Amino acid sequence: MSKIKFLLFFLFVISLSYSQTKHATVMVNARAQKDKILVRWAINSPVEWQKANKKGYIITRSTVLRDGVVLSKPEKTLLTPKPLLPEPLDSWLDLVQKDNNAAIIAQSIYGDSFEVTAAKEGELSKIVNMADEINQRYTFALYAADMSFLAALKAGWGFVDENVKKNEVYAYQVSVFESPKVKESSYMIGLKDYSVLPAPTDFIAIPDDKKVLLSWDYETFKRIYTSYMVEKSSDGINFSPIATTPLVNLNDKDEHPSKTMYYIDTLSVNEKLYHYRLYGITSFGEKGELTKTITATGVSAVVTAARLVDYNIVNSNEVNLEWDYPKESEGFIQGYEINLADNDKGPYKVVSKIIPPSERKLNYKDNLFPSNYFTISVVGKNNQRLTSQSMLVQPVDSIPPAIPTGLEGVIDSLGVVRLKWKPNLEKDLRGYRILKANNPGEEFVDIYHQSYVGNSYQDSVSLKMTNSKVYYRLAAEDMRFNISGLSEILVLDKPDKIPPAAPIFKDYDNKDGKVKLKWIRSYSEDVVGYSLRRREKGQEKWIEIKQINDTIQEYTDDRVENKKIYQYAILAKDKSNLWSSLDHSTITVNVLNFTPAKIIGFLQGLPDRENKKIVFSWDYVKSKSKILGLSIYKNVKGTPPTLWRELNNDVFTLEDKNLKINQEYEYHFVPNLESDTPAKAETLTVIY
């Protein structure tokens, strides 16, 4: 069902409150029945609403769908040949006698005055009072129309269309007669949109002393029902309304929307069973489905508190409690709850399940505090609780806490020590004793001098002292000053501030375009690795070319270029990530490589005796040096070669036709490079 406009009536009037700066609009709603369609509307402006009651409304119906097919040209029908106006006041008399909502509407339309509370005085006040009166007429009229569809029909704010067909869908358009300033609206609906009105959900009853709180889901049904009716029965058969008028929610607002609706039913007596059921009412006066019947009984309030009278300490974690409560009041309560806190002000925690009303003792077994404050709560049948004064229980404790575990720490480069450990679980824990020693055989000293609260601690050590390690232990202390045994010893290495001794190059070799380096390792014991670095002479930045472990003492660098001068540096790193100095760990190498570079990667010569020639083809490998061309030398085997051809770098095939039969020829292919790097010549022998 497509909705062009949707009308929200009185329960949402506040959210639709109209300011004169907004455009007045007719808000339309409709509801399909089995054989007819009900239409309701209202204007969102009190002033224009008052004018419209005198001008009347025009209703046009357009048939837009028939047998599931959209009509290319909607069929329009004027349902109100004359503007729809409120019926004359005399015709309201019978309905007013039966329906208070009809009386409200009649008074809002025809009444000489509409009472305004807190009336103001003065000329300006008269204008304000008139505006207040219009708003009150408007508000109460829309509310009453939501409560009575018959009264809305009589006021000209509703219409019943019985000339409808099941295979058609209509668009109902409502406008104010000769009022172009009031925007018209439409609502699309058909008989196929009929559905049974649902029963409200989450209908529950909460009993109390001579009253029952009823609640149900309001948010889900707020666009379906404008009011509700609760029915009550004492026998579960004969039900009657709980109120003379339907129940409405006046607390629903845009900024704080209501999710649940409540109603309190007052009872004359407790302990009597009552049955309740609920249904919703739409703005068309339709009653929805009934909910399932629920039952409730009033329960007496708790007026007498229990009183803790004695206790007996069994051990440090067990105590027996006793209390008093009038036996004649046991039938009005569910039982008791025991509450515990470590101080009189709390917070208190419930430490027992509900204890039966006839019980007067409890054996409590759990970890007790050094000081325990117990209270007892009487739990009424409506879950109301009445709590006693507290009683102090202090068990004797001679058992020390558990030995602390999980001690760990770290020392930073400034000598700051950060310790942490797993917290003890004793409830009576006072804190920890923190002990320290600078050498293995030295006596541990309490560095905090009292119990430390927490499970992390910050200390400091001197980095100038000769000891390379520092030692820590912990002991836990409870509120009775019982001290646990000492924890395992934590050994921490002090940070190393002295860099390792530098390694030294002892030899190098420059051969075949490679540089082979050899060095003497650092004599520092805490070295964990080396970094070999290189840069071209004249450059500022060193580039690491290899990370080396402590066992390797040589390296061959094959990623160098001919006739370039390189500088090499070798640095040692210790366990503290300190690096050795570069002052005596560098060497300079001039790379000279006279090994010819291989340029021709593919070469072949195929004799073609039929055509009396030799066909040559070749290709070049990828090279850093630019290839300018190719020189080819030729000779008969056993004779000196002579230059035969000079070719550009884009020629890759050649033929030789100057040949003699049964001769063995040698061809020498020499690449010509732009750089002065020597190129390797390739020789090819062909028998023709």
PDB file of C-alpha atoms in Angstrom, residues 146-250:
ATOM      1  CA  ASP A 146      -9.596  10.224  17.634  1.00  0.00           C
ATOM      2  CA  MET A 147     -11.783   8.828  20.408  1.00  0.00           C
ATOM      3  CA  SER A 148     -15.046   8.844  18.388  1.00  0.00           C
ATOM      4  CA  PHE A 149     -15.218   8.247  14.634  1.00  0.00           C
ATOM      5  CA  LEU A 150     -18.987   8.865  14.655  1.00  0.00           C
ATOM      6  CA  ALA A 151     -18.373  12.329  16.068  1.00  0.00           C
ATOM      7  CA  ALA A 152     -15.619  12.916  13.468  1.00  0.00           C
ATOM      8  CA  LEU A 153     -18.102  12.027  10.691  1.00  0.00           C
ATOM      9  CA  LYS A 154     -20.618  14.414  12.133  1.00  0.00           C
ATOM     10  CA  ALA A 155     -17.997  17.175  12.271  1.00  0.00           C
ATOM     11  CA  GLY A 156     -17.143  16.721   8.590  1.00  0.00           C
ATOM     12  CA  TRP A 157     -13.690  15.303   9.362  1.00  0.00           C
ATOM     13  CA  GLY A 158     -14.379  11.782   8.195  1.00  0.00           C
ATOM     14  CA  PHE A 159     -15.993   9.923   5.315  1.00  0.00           C
ATOM     15  CA  VAL A 160     -17.215   6.363   4.683  1.00  0.00           C
ATOM     16  CA  ASP A 161     -16.945   5.154   1.078  1.00  0.00           C
ATOM     17  CA  GLU A 162     -19.145   2.091   0.519  1.00  0.00           C
ATOM     18  CA  ASN A 163     -19.148   2.245  -3.278  1.00  0.00           C
ATOM     19  CA  VAL A 164     -15.863   0.365  -3.634  1.00  0.00           C
ATOM     20  CA  LYS A 165     -14.739  -2.810  -5.391  1.00  0.00           C
ATOM     21  CA  LYS A 166     -12.310  -5.491  -4.279  1.00  0.00           C
ATOM     22  CA  ASN A 167     -10.314  -5.431  -7.523  1.00  0.00           C
ATOM     23  CA  GLU A 168      -9.588  -1.676  -7.393  1.00  0.00           C
ATOM     24  CA  VAL A 169      -7.195   0.618  -5.571  1.00  0.00           C
ATOM     25  CA  TYR A 170      -8.069   4.272  -4.932  1.00  0.00           C
ATOM     26  CA  ALA A 171      -6.327   7.522  -4.106  1.00  0.00           C
ATOM     27  CA  TYR A 172      -8.437   9.712  -1.807  1.00  0.00           C
ATOM     28  CA  GLN A 173      -7.621  13.411  -2.116  1.00  0.00           C
ATOM     29  CA  VAL A 174      -8.861  15.832   0.532  1.00  0.00           C
ATOM     30  CA  SER A 175      -8.741  19.620   0.149  1.00  0.00           C
ATOM     31  CA  VAL A 176     -10.327  22.662   1.781  1.00  0.00           C
ATOM     32  CA  PHE A 177     -12.955  24.321  -0.392  1.00  0.00           C
ATOM     33  CA  GLU A 178     -11.621  27.470  -2.088  1.00  0.00           C
ATOM     34  CA  SER A 179      -8.486  27.520   0.086  1.00  0.00           C
ATOM     35  CA  PRO A 180      -5.398  27.285  -2.154  1.00  0.00           C
ATOM     36  CA  LYS A 181      -3.141  28.235   0.789  1.00  0.00           C
ATOM     37  CA  VAL A 182      -3.967  24.927   2.487  1.00  0.00           C
ATOM     38  CA  LYS A 183      -2.045  22.131   0.824  1.00  0.00           C
ATOM     39  CA  GLU A 184      -4.159  19.119  -0.143  1.00  0.00           C
ATOM     40  CA  SER A 185      -3.055  15.535   0.545  1.00  0.00           C
ATOM     41  CA  SER A 186      -3.866  12.042  -0.681  1.00  0.00           C
ATOM     42  CA  TYR A 187      -3.918   8.499   0.645  1.00  0.00           C
ATOM     43  CA  MET A 188      -3.796   5.367  -1.519  1.00  0.00           C
ATOM     44  CA  ILE A 189      -5.739   2.302  -0.336  1.00  0.00           C
ATOM     45  CA  GLY A 190      -7.964  -0.552  -1.502  1.00  0.00           C
ATOM     46  CA  LEU A 191     -10.119  -3.267   0.045  1.00  0.00           C
ATOM     47  CA  LYS A 192      -7.175  -5.629  -0.381  1.00  0.00           C
ATOM     48  CA  ASP A 193      -5.411  -3.651   2.353  1.00  0.00           C
ATOM     49  CA  TYR A 194      -7.865  -4.863   4.968  1.00  0.00           C
ATOM     50  CA  SER A 195      -6.219  -6.719   7.832  1.00  0.00           C
ATOM     51  CA  VAL A 196      -7.291  -7.872  11.268  1.00  0.00           C
ATOM     52  CA  LEU A 197      -6.170  -5.469  13.967  1.00  0.00           C
ATOM     53  CA  PRO A 198      -3.506  -7.153  16.127  1.00  0.00           C
ATOM     54  CA  ALA A 199      -3.601  -7.706  19.870  1.00  0.00           C
ATOM     55  CA  PRO A 200      -1.107  -5.585  21.848  1.00  0.00           C
ATOM     56  CA  THR A 201       2.011  -7.451  22.946  1.00  0.00           C
ATOM     57  CA  ASP A 202       4.108  -7.650  26.120  1.00  0.00           C
ATOM     58  CA  PHE A 203       1.020  -7.267  28.316  1.00  0.00           C
ATOM     59  CA  ILE A 204       2.201  -7.954  31.881  1.00  0.00           C
ATOM     60  CA  ALA A 205       1.042  -7.304  35.448  1.00  0.00           C
ATOM     61  CA  ILE A 206       3.344  -6.438  38.369  1.00  0.00           C
ATOM     62  CA  PRO A 207       1.648  -6.865  41.763  1.00  0.00           C
ATOM     63  CA  ASP A 208       2.098  -4.430  44.626  1.00  0.00           C
ATOM     64  CA  ASP A 209       0.411  -3.553  47.904  1.00  0.00           C
ATOM     65  CA  LYS A 210      -3.308  -3.152  47.022  1.00  0.00           C
ATOM     66  CA  LYS A 211      -2.493  -2.270  43.425  1.00  0.00           C
ATOM     67  CA  VAL A 212      -1.336  -3.816  40.170  1.00  0.00           C
ATOM     68  CA  LEU A 213       0.894  -2.115  37.623  1.00  0.00           C
ATOM     69  CA  LEU A 214      -0.153  -3.073  34.079  1.00  0.00           C
ATOM     70  CA  SER A 215       2.167  -2.401  31.146  1.00  0.00           C
ATOM     71  CA  TRP A 216       2.256  -3.202  27.432  1.00  0.00           C
ATOM     72  CA  ASP A 217       4.210  -2.434  24.258  1.00  0.00           C
ATOM     73  CA  TYR A 218       3.282   1.067  23.107  1.00  0.00           C
ATOM     74  CA  GLU A 219       5.978   1.841  20.539  1.00  0.00           C
ATOM     75  CA  THR A 220       5.045  -0.980  18.121  1.00  0.00           C
ATOM     76  CA  PHE A 221       1.360  -0.024  17.984  1.00  0.00           C
ATOM     77  CA  LYS A 222       1.473   3.792  18.263  1.00  0.00           C
ATOM     78  CA  ARG A 223       0.631   4.199  14.557  1.00  0.00           C
ATOM     79  CA  ILE A 224      -2.218   1.703  14.770  1.00  0.00           C
ATOM     80  CA  TYR A 225      -4.037   2.518  18.016  1.00  0.00           C
ATOM     81  CA  THR A 226      -4.794   5.919  19.491  1.00  0.00           C
ATOM     82  CA  SER A 227      -6.154   4.545  22.762  1.00  0.00           C
ATOM     83  CA  TYR A 228      -6.515   1.329  24.744  1.00  0.00           C
ATOM     84  CA  MET A 229      -9.080  -0.302  26.994  1.00  0.00           C
ATOM     85  CA  VAL A 230      -8.241  -2.652  29.848  1.00  0.00           C
ATOM     86  CA  GLU A 231     -10.921  -5.115  30.962  1.00  0.00           C
ATOM     87  CA  LYS A 232     -10.944  -6.744  34.394  1.00  0.00           C
ATOM     88  CA  SER A 233     -12.627  -9.792  35.884  1.00  0.00           C
ATOM     89  CA  SER A 234     -12.688 -11.439  39.275  1.00  0.00           C
ATOM     90  CA  ASP A 235     -13.828 -14.837  37.964  1.00  0.00           C
ATOM     91  CA  GLY A 236     -12.065 -14.953  34.566  1.00  0.00           C
ATOM     92  CA  ILE A 237     -15.425 -15.101  32.733  1.00  0.00           C
ATOM     93  CA  ASN A 238     -17.264 -11.826  33.185  1.00  0.00           C
ATOM     94  CA  PHE A 239     -15.079  -8.856  32.163  1.00  0.00           C
ATOM     95  CA  SER A 240     -15.846  -5.156  32.401  1.00  0.00           C
ATOM     96  CA  PRO A 241     -13.843  -2.033  31.400  1.00  0.00           C
ATOM     97  CA  ILE A 242     -11.435  -0.843  34.057  1.00  0.00           C
ATOM     98  CA  ALA A 243     -12.136   2.821  33.205  1.00  0.00           C
ATOM     99  CA  THR A 244     -15.038   4.832  31.798  1.00  0.00           C
ATOM    100  CA  THR A 245     -12.914   6.252  28.978  1.00  0.00           C
ATOM    101  CA  PRO A 246     -10.186   4.691  26.846  1.00  0.00           C
ATOM    102  CA  LEU A 247      -6.612   5.048  28.064  1.00  0.00           C
ATOM    103  CA  VAL A 248      -4.289   7.347  26.110  1.00  0.00           C
ATOM    104  CA  ASN A 249      -0.572   8.096  26.405  1.00  0.00           C
ATOM    105  CA  LEU A 250      -0.014  11.801  27.064  1.00  0.00           C
TER     106      LEU A 250
END
